[in-house]
Coordinates of N, CA and C in Angstrom, one line a residue:
A148 N 82.3 83.4 102.4 CA 82.8 83.7 101.2 C 84.2 82.9 101.2
D149 N 84.6 82.7 100.0 CA 86.0 81.7 99.8 C 87.1 82.6 100.1
V150 N 87.0 84.0 99.8 CA 88.0 85.1 99.8 C 87.7 86.4 100.6
A151 N 88.5 87.1 101.2 CA 88.4 88.2 101.8 C 87.4 89.2 101.0
P152 N 86.5 90.0 101.4 CA 85.8 91.0 100.7 C 86.8 91.9 99.6
A153 N 86.3 92.0 98.3 CA 87.3 92.8 97.4 C 86.8 94.3 97.6
A154 N 87.6 95.3 97.2 CA 87.5 96.5 97.2 C 86.0 96.9 96.4
G155 N 85.3 97.7 97.0 CA 84.0 98.3 96.4 C 82.9 97.3 97.0
T156 N 83.1 95.9 97.5 CA 81.7 95.3 97.9 C 81.2 95.7 98.9
P157 N 80.3 95.3 99.2 CA 79.2 96.0 100.5 C 80.4 95.6 101.8
G158 N 80.6 94.1 101.8 CA 81.5 93.8 102.9 C 82.7 94.8 103.3
A159 N 83.5 95.2 102.0 CA 84.7 96.1 102.1 C 84.2 97.4 102.8
K160 N 82.8 98.1 102.1 CA 82.5 99.2 102.6 C 82.0 99.3 103.8
A161 N 81.5 98.2 104.5 CA 81.0 98.1 105.9 C 82.4 98.0 106.9
A162 N 83.2 97.4 106.5 CA 84.6 97.1 107.2 C 85.3 98.6 107.2
Y163 N 85.4 99.3 106.0 CA 85.8 100.7 106.3 C 84.9 101.7 107.3
R164 N 83.6 101.6 106.7 CA 82.9 102.4 107.9 C 83.0 102.3 109.3
D165 N 83.4 100.8 109.9 CA 83.6 100.7 111.4 C 84.9 101.1 111.6
C166 N 86.1 100.9 110.6 CA 87.1 101.4 111.0 C 87.5 102.9 110.8
S167 N 86.6 103.7 110.0 CA 86.5 105.2 110.4 C 86.1 105.6 111.6
D168 N 85.1 104.7 112.0 CA 84.5 105.1 113.3 C 85.4 105.1 114.5
A169 N 86.1 104.0 114.4 CA 87.1 103.6 115.3 C 88.1 104.2 115.7
A170 N 88.6 104.9 114.2 CA 89.6 105.6 114.2 C 89.4 107.1 114.7
A171 N 88.0 107.5 114.6 CA 87.8 108.8 115.0 C 87.9 108.9 116.5
D172 N 87.4 107.6 117.2 CA 87.1 107.7 118.3 C 88.9 107.4 119.0
F173 N 89.5 106.5 118.4 CA 91.0 106.4 118.9 C 91.7 107.7 118.6
L174 N 91.6 108.5 117.8 CA 92.3 109.8 117.4 C 91.9 110.8 118.3
G175 N 90.7 110.8 118.6 CA 89.7 112.0 119.3 C 89.1 113.2 118.4
G176 N 89.2 112.8 117.1 CA 88.6 114.0 116.0 C 88.5 113.3 114.8
P177 N 87.6 113.9 113.9 CA 87.5 113.2 112.5 C 88.4 113.1 111.7
V178 N 88.8 111.9 111.1 CA 89.8 111.6 110.2 C 90.2 112.4 109.2
R179 N 88.9 112.8 108.4 CA 89.0 113.9 107.1 C 89.4 115.1 107.6
G180 N 89.7 115.6 108.7 CA 90.1 117.0 109.1 C 91.5 116.8 109.5
A181 N 92.3 115.9 109.3 CA 93.5 115.8 109.7 C 94.6 114.9 108.5
R182 N 95.7 115.1 108.7 CA 96.6 114.5 107.6 C 96.8 112.9 108.2
V183 N 95.8 112.3 108.1 CA 95.6 110.8 108.6 C 94.8 110.0 107.4
A184 N 95.1 108.9 107.4 CA 94.6 108.0 106.3 C 94.1 106.7 107.2
V185 N 93.0 106.0 106.9 CA 92.7 104.9 107.7 C 92.9 103.4 106.7
Q186 N 93.1 102.6 107.0 CA 93.3 101.4 106.6 C 92.7 100.2 106.9
V187 N 92.3 99.2 106.4 CA 91.6 98.2 106.5 C 92.8 97.0 106.2
V188 N 92.9 96.2 106.8 CA 93.7 95.1 106.7 C 93.0 93.7 107.2
W189 N 92.8 93.0 105.8 CA 92.2 91.6 106.1 C 93.3 90.6 106.3
P190 N 92.8 89.5 106.7 CA 93.6 88.2 106.5 C 94.2 87.6 105.5
T191 N 95.4 87.2 105.4 CA 96.1 86.7 104.1 C 95.1 85.6 103.6
R192 N 95.2 85.2 102.2 CA 94.3 84.3 101.8 C 94.3 83.2 102.3
A193 N 95.6 82.7 102.8 CA 95.7 81.4 103.6 C 95.1 81.4 104.9
G194 N 95.1 82.5 105.8 CA 94.5 82.6 106.6 C 92.8 82.5 106.7
W195 N 92.5 83.4 105.6 CA 91.0 83.3 105.3 C 90.6 82.0 105.1
A196 N 91.4 81.2 104.2 CA 91.1 79.6 103.8 C 90.9 78.9 105.2
G197 N 91.7 79.4 106.1 CA 91.7 78.6 107.4 C 90.7 78.8 108.1
G198 N 89.9 79.9 107.9 CA 88.8 80.2 108.9 C 88.7 81.3 109.6
A199 N 90.0 82.4 109.1 CA 90.1 83.8 109.9 C 89.0 84.4 109.3
R200 N 88.1 85.2 110.2 CA 87.3 86.3 109.7 C 87.3 87.5 110.4
W201 N 88.5 88.0 110.9 CA 88.7 89.2 111.2 C 89.2 90.5 110.5
F202 N 89.2 91.5 110.7 CA 89.7 92.7 109.9 C 90.2 93.7 110.9
R203 N 91.2 94.0 110.5 CA 92.2 95.0 111.6 C 92.1 96.4 111.0
C204 N 91.9 97.5 111.9 CA 91.9 98.7 111.6 C 93.1 99.8 111.8
D205 N 93.6 100.2 110.9 CA 94.9 100.7 111.1 C 94.8 102.2 110.9
V206 N 95.5 103.3 111.3 CA 95.5 104.9 111.1 C 97.0 104.9 110.9
T207 N 97.2 106.0 110.1 CA 98.6 106.2 109.7 C 98.8 107.8 109.2
T208 N 99.6 108.8 109.3 CA 99.8 109.7 109.0 C 100.0 109.7 107.5
A209 N 99.3 110.7 106.8 CA 99.5 110.6 105.2 C 99.5 112.2 104.7
D210 N 100.0 112.2 103.5 CA 99.8 113.6 102.8 C 98.4 113.9 102.5
L211 N 98.2 115.2 102.2 CA 96.7 115.5 102.0 C 96.1 114.8 101.0
D212 N 96.9 114.2 99.9 CA 96.2 113.3 98.9 C 95.9 112.1 99.3
G213 N 96.2 111.4 100.4 CA 96.6 110.5 100.9 C 97.0 109.4 100.4
R214 N 98.0 109.9 99.7 CA 99.1 108.8 99.2 C 100.4 108.5 99.6
G215 N 101.1 109.9 100.2 CA 102.4 109.8 100.8 C 102.1 109.3 102.2
R216 N 102.9 108.3 102.8 CA 103.0 108.0 104.3 C 104.0 108.5 105.0
V217 N 104.2 109.3 106.3 CA 105.1 109.7 106.8 C 105.2 109.1 108.2
S218 N 106.3 108.9 108.4 CA 106.9 108.0 109.6 C 106.8 108.8 110.9
R219 N 106.6 108.4 111.9 CA 106.6 109.2 113.3 C 106.9 108.5 114.4
T220 N 107.4 109.0 115.2 CA 107.3 108.5 116.7 C 106.3 108.7 117.8
G221 N 105.9 107.7 118.3 CA 105.0 108.0 119.2 C 103.6 107.4 118.8
S222 N 102.7 107.2 119.6 CA 101.5 106.8 119.3 C 100.2 107.9 118.7
L223 N 99.4 107.7 118.0 CA 98.3 108.6 117.6 C 97.3 108.7 118.4
A224 N 97.3 107.9 119.5 CA 96.1 107.8 120.3 C 95.6 109.2 121.0
G225 N 94.6 109.7 120.7 CA 94.3 111.0 121.2 C 94.9 112.4 120.6
E226 N 95.5 112.1 119.5 CA 96.2 112.9 118.7 C 95.5 114.4 118.4
L227 N 93.9 114.0 118.1 CA 93.4 115.2 117.5 C 92.4 115.7 118.8
T228 N 92.9 115.4 120.2 CA 92.1 116.0 121.3 C 92.8 117.3 121.7
H229 N 93.8 117.6 120.9 CA 94.5 119.0 121.1 C 95.1 119.8 120.0
A230 N 95.7 120.7 120.0 CA 96.3 121.4 118.9 C 97.4 120.7 118.1
S231 N 96.9 119.6 117.7 CA 98.0 118.7 116.9 C 98.6 119.3 115.5
P232 N 99.8 119.3 115.0 CA 100.2 119.9 113.9 C 99.4 118.8 112.8
L233 N 98.7 117.7 113.0 CA 98.3 116.9 111.9 C 96.8 117.6 111.6
R234 N 96.4 118.4 112.5 CA 94.9 118.7 112.0 C 95.2 119.9 111.0
L235 N 94.1 119.9 109.9 CA 94.3 120.5 109.0 C 94.0 122.0 109.3
A236 N 94.9 123.1 108.9 CA 94.5 124.3 109.1 C 95.1 125.3 108.0
C237 N 96.0 125.9 108.2 CA 96.5 126.9 107.2 C 97.9 126.3 106.4
F238 N 97.8 126.7 105.2 CA 98.8 126.4 104.3 C 99.3 127.5 103.1
D239 N 100.6 127.3 102.7 CA 100.8 128.3 101.8 C 101.1 127.2 100.4
P240 N 100.1 127.3 99.5 CA 100.2 126.6 98.4 C 101.2 126.9 97.3
E241 N 101.6 125.9 96.5 CA 102.4 126.1 95.2 C 101.4 125.9 94.2
V242 N 101.1 127.0 93.2 CA 100.2 126.4 92.2 C 100.8 126.6 90.6
S243 N 100.7 125.6 89.9 CA 101.2 125.9 88.4 C 100.3 125.6 87.7
G244 N 100.0 126.4 86.7 CA 99.2 126.2 85.5 C 97.6 125.6 86.1
G245 N 97.3 126.3 87.2 CA 96.1 125.9 87.7 C 96.0 124.6 88.6
T246 N 97.0 124.1 88.8 CA 97.1 122.6 89.4 C 98.2 122.6 90.6
V247 N 97.6 122.6 92.0 CA 98.3 122.5 93.2 C 99.5 121.7 93.3
T248 N 100.6 122.1 93.1 CA 101.8 121.1 93.2 C 102.2 120.9 94.6
A249 N 102.0 121.7 95.9 CA 102.6 121.6 96.9 C 101.5 122.3 98.1
M250 N 101.4 121.9 99.2 CA 100.6 122.4 99.9 C 101.5 122.5 101.4
T251 N 102.1 123.4 101.8 CA 102.9 123.7 103.1 C 102.2 124.1 104.2
A252 N 102.5 123.3 105.3 CA 101.1 123.8 106.3 C 102.3 124.7 107.3
V253 N 101.5 126.2 107.5 CA 102.1 126.8 108.2 C 101.1 127.4 109.4
A254 N 101.7 128.2 110.4 CA 100.9 128.5 111.6 C 100.1 129.6 111.0
C255 N 98.6 129.7 111.5 CA 97.8 130.5 110.6 C 98.3 132.1 111.2
G256 N 98.9 132.2 112.1 CA 99.6 133.4 112.2 C 100.8 134.3 111.4
E257 N 101.2 133.2 110.6 CA 102.3 133.3 109.7 C 101.5 133.6 108.3
A258 N 101.9 134.3 107.2 CA 101.5 134.8 105.9 C 101.3 133.4 105.4
H259 N 100.0 133.4 104.7 CA 99.3 132.2 104.1 C 98.3 132.4 103.1
R260 N 98.0 131.7 101.9 CA 96.9 131.9 101.2 C 95.9 130.7 101.1
A261 N 95.8 130.0 101.8 CA 95.0 128.8 102.0 C 94.7 128.4 103.3
E262 N 93.5 127.9 103.7 CA 92.9 127.4 105.0 C 92.0 126.4 104.6
F263 N 92.2 125.3 105.5 CA 91.2 123.8 105.6 C 89.8 124.9 105.9
A264 N 88.6 124.6 105.0 CA 87.4 125.1 105.4 C 86.4 124.1 105.7
G265 N 86.7 123.1 105.6 CA 85.6 121.9 105.9 C 85.2 121.0 104.9
L266 N 84.4 120.1 104.9 CA 84.2 119.0 104.2 C 82.8 119.0 103.2
W267 N 82.9 118.6 102.0 CA 81.5 118.5 101.5 C 81.4 116.7 101.0
T268 N 80.1 116.1 101.1 CA 79.8 114.8 100.8 C 79.6 114.9 99.3
A269 N 80.5 114.1 98.6 CA 80.0 113.8 97.1 C 79.0 112.8 97.0
P270 N 78.5 113.0 95.8 CA 77.4 112.1 95.6 C 78.0 110.5 95.0
D271 N 77.2 109.7 94.9 CA 77.5 108.5 94.6 C 77.7 108.3 93.1
I272 N 78.7 108.9 92.7 CA 79.0 108.8 91.1 C 80.4 108.0 90.7
S273 N 80.6 108.1 89.5 CA 81.9 107.3 89.4 C 83.3 108.2 89.9
Y274 N 84.6 107.4 90.1 CA 85.4 108.4 90.7 C 86.1 109.2 89.3
A275 N 86.0 108.6 88.2 CA 86.4 109.7 87.0 C 85.8 110.6 87.0
R276 N 84.1 110.8 87.3 CA 83.5 112.0 87.3 C 83.9 113.0 88.3
L277 N 84.3 112.1 89.3 CA 84.6 113.0 90.6 C 85.7 113.7 90.0
E278 N 86.7 113.2 89.7 CA 88.2 113.9 89.2 C 88.1 114.9 88.1
S279 N 87.0 114.4 87.3 CA 87.0 115.4 86.1 C 85.7 116.6 86.2
D280 N 84.9 116.4 87.0 CA 83.8 117.6 87.1 C 84.0 118.7 88.0
T281 N 84.8 119.5 87.6 CA 85.3 120.6 88.7 C 84.1 121.4 89.0
G282 N 83.2 121.3 88.3 CA 81.9 122.2 88.5 C 81.4 121.8 89.8
L283 N 81.3 120.4 89.8 CA 80.7 119.7 91.2 C 81.5 119.9 92.3
S284 N 82.8 120.0 92.3 CA 83.5 120.2 93.3 C 83.8 121.6 93.8
A285 N 83.4 122.4 92.6 CA 83.7 124.0 93.1 C 82.1 124.2 93.9
G286 N 81.1 123.7 93.6 CA 80.0 124.0 94.1 C 79.8 123.3 95.8
G287 N 80.3 122.1 95.9 CA 80.5 121.4 97.2 C 81.4 122.2 98.1
C288 N 82.4 122.7 97.4 CA 83.6 123.3 98.3 C 83.2 124.8 98.5
R289 N 82.6 125.6 97.7 CA 82.1 126.7 98.1 C 81.0 126.8 98.9
S290 N 80.1 125.8 99.1 CA 79.2 125.8 100.2 C 79.8 125.7 101.6
A291 N 81.0 124.9 101.5 CA 81.8 124.7 102.7 C 82.4 125.8 103.1
I292 N 83.1 126.6 102.2 CA 83.7 127.8 102.5 C 82.9 129.2 103.1
A293 N 81.5 128.8 102.5 CA 80.6 130.1 102.8 C 80.4 130.0 104.7
R294 N 80.0 128.6 104.8 CA 79.8 128.0 106.2 C 81.0 128.4 107.5
F295 N 82.3 127.9 106.7 CA 83.5 128.2 107.6 C 83.6 129.8 107.6
A296 N 83.6 130.8 106.7 CA 84.2 131.9 106.6 C 82.8 132.9 107.0
G297 N 81.7 132.3 107.1 CA 80.6 133.2 107.5 C 80.2 134.3 106.4
L298 N 80.2 133.2 104.9 CA 79.8 134.4 104.0 C 78.3 133.9 103.6
P299 N 77.7 134.7 102.7 CA 76.2 134.0 102.0 C 77.1 133.1 100.9
D300 N 76.1 132.2 100.9 CA 76.4 131.0 99.7 C 75.6 131.6 98.6
D301 N 76.2 132.5 97.8 CA 75.4 132.8 96.5 C 76.4 132.8 95.4
S302 N 75.9 133.6 94.2 CA 76.6 133.5 93.0 C 77.8 134.5 93.3
E303 N 77.9 135.3 94.1 CA 79.0 136.3 94.5 C 80.3 135.5 95.0
L304 N 80.1 134.2 95.8 CA 81.0 133.7 96.4 C 82.3 133.5 95.8
Q305 N 81.9 133.4 94.1 CA 83.2 133.0 93.6 C 84.2 134.2 93.3
F306 N 83.8 135.5 93.6 CA 84.4 136.6 93.4 C 85.1 137.1 94.8
R307 N 84.6 136.2 96.1 CA 85.3 136.6 97.4 C 86.5 135.7 97.5
S308 N 86.6 134.7 97.0 CA 87.8 133.7 97.2 C 87.7 132.4 96.3
G309 N 88.8 132.1 96.0 CA 89.0 130.8 95.4 C 88.8 129.5 96.1
W310 N 89.1 128.3 95.6 CA 88.9 127.1 96.3 C 90.1 126.1 95.9
I311 N 90.1 125.1 96.8 CA 91.2 124.2 96.6 C 90.5 122.9 96.8
S312 N 90.6 121.8 96.4 CA 89.8 120.4 96.9 C 90.6 119.5 97.0
Y313 N 90.6 118.4 97.5 CA 91.4 117.0 97.7 C 90.3 115.9 97.9
N314 N 90.2 115.2 96.8 CA 89.2 114.1 97.0 C 90.0 112.9 97.5
P315 N 89.2 112.1 98.2 CA 89.9 110.8 98.6 C 90.5 110.0 97.6
T316 N 91.3 109.1 97.9 CA 92.0 108.3 96.7 C 91.1 107.1 96.1
R317 N 91.5 106.8 95.3 CA 90.5 105.7 94.5 C 90.2 104.7 95.3
A318 N 91.4 104.3 96.1 CA 91.1 103.1 97.2 C 89.9 103.5 98.3
E319 N 90.2 104.8 98.5 CA 89.3 105.2 99.9 C 87.7 105.3 99.2
W320 N 87.7 105.7 97.8 CA 86.5 106.0 97.2 C 85.6 104.7 97.0
L321 N 86.6 103.5 96.4 CA 85.8 102.3 96.3 C 85.7 101.7 97.8
S322 N 86.1 102.0 98.7 CA 85.7 101.8 100.2 C 84.4 102.6 100.7
G323 N 84.0 103.6 99.9 CA 82.8 104.2 100.2 C 83.0 105.5 101.0
E324 N 84.3 106.0 101.2 CA 84.7 107.4 101.7 C 84.0 108.4 100.4
R325 N 83.3 109.3 100.8 CA 82.8 110.4 100.0 C 83.1 111.7 100.4
L326 N 83.9 112.0 101.5 CA 84.3 113.3 102.1 C 85.2 113.9 101.4
V327 N 85.0 115.1 100.7 CA 86.2 115.9 100.3 C 86.8 116.9 101.0
R328 N 88.0 117.1 100.9 CA 88.4 118.0 101.9 C 88.4 119.4 100.9
C329 N 88.0 120.5 101.6 CA 87.9 121.9 101.0 C 88.9 122.9 101.4
F330 N 89.6 123.8 100.8 CA 90.2 124.8 101.4 C 90.0 126.0 100.7
I331 N 89.8 127.1 101.6 CA 89.7 128.4 100.9 C 91.0 129.1 100.5
Y332 N 91.1 129.8 99.3 CA 92.5 129.9 98.7 C 92.1 131.4 97.9
F333 N 93.4 131.8 98.0 CA 93.7 133.0 97.3 C 94.8 133.3 96.5
S334 N 94.8 133.3 95.3 CA 96.1 133.5 94.3 C 97.2 134.6 94.8
E335 N 96.6 135.7 95.0 CA 97.4 136.8 95.5 C 97.3 137.5 97.0
R336 N 96.0 137.5 97.8 CA 96.0 137.8 98.9 C 96.7 136.8 99.9
T337 N 97.2 137.3 100.8 CA 97.9 136.7 102.1 C 97.5 137.0 103.5
F338 N 96.9 136.3 104.5 CA 96.4 136.5 105.5 C 97.4 136.2 106.6
N339 N 97.4 136.7 107.6 CA 97.9 136.2 108.9 C 97.2 136.0 110.2
R340 N 95.9 135.5 110.0 CA 94.9 135.1 110.7 C 94.3 133.9 110.2
S341 N 93.5 133.1 110.9 CA 92.3 132.3 110.6 C 91.0 133.1 110.1
L342 N 90.6 132.4 108.9 CA 89.2 133.1 108.1 C 88.2 132.4 108.7
K343 N 88.0 131.8 109.6 CA 86.8 131.0 110.4 C 85.9 132.5 110.7
N344 N 84.7 132.6 110.1 CA 83.8 133.7 110.4 C 84.2 135.0 110.4
A345 N 85.0 135.1 109.2 CA 85.8 136.3 109.1 C 84.6 137.4 108.3
G346 N 83.8 136.8 107.5 CA 82.6 137.7 107.4 C 82.8 138.5 105.6
P347 N 81.7 138.9 105.4 CA 82.0 139.8 104.2 C 82.7 141.1 104.2
G348 N 83.1 141.6 105.4 CA 83.8 142.6 105.6 C 85.3 142.4 105.3
V349 N 85.9 141.2 105.7 CA 87.2 140.8 105.4 C 87.4 140.0 104.4
L350 N 86.2 139.7 103.6 CA 86.3 139.1 102.3 C 85.2 139.5 101.3
P351 N 85.6 140.9 100.9 CA 84.7 141.6 100.2 C 84.6 140.9 98.6
V352 N 83.5 141.2 97.7 CA 83.4 140.9 96.5 C 84.6 141.6 95.8
R353 N 85.4 140.9 94.8 CA 86.5 141.8 94.1 C 86.3 141.4 92.7

């Protein structure tokens, strides 16, 4: 090719898959389970024209929405092999008009109203539909929550807890990322423990 692969092309998606795998090995855990983002770096246009055909895989700390970047001291190598603060766990969210405006990480032993429950794999649809189809996200995240909290994945789940989802960024979506982050959420109840395998006794139908 005359230029490096453009976003959304098979070549760009293949590079992102390779980089995601390399990042998981480097970090010691799955990237989408932490406040970390993967970046593929291509040669400059001049470098490509001169014959460069490499791509570089970078990892960086990032906000939950994948947009903000946070400076840090020290390497990320092996960061997810231990109880890292970058691992997604418990959060105290701020919600206004049904929109999450902030997610503050807190220790699970402290009062909180949300916890990372897992991931669901979105279908290969347009990014616009992913962003607008809340029913699709609700179904995917409720199933992730049921698995995480040891709850029946049925029509009554919506009366046991709420949910919050964080989609990949548009750039990640074009690169082939389909894993959506899901959080179990309560508008009024607070917990001072993890809800992993909590079961129907802790999370009854309300």
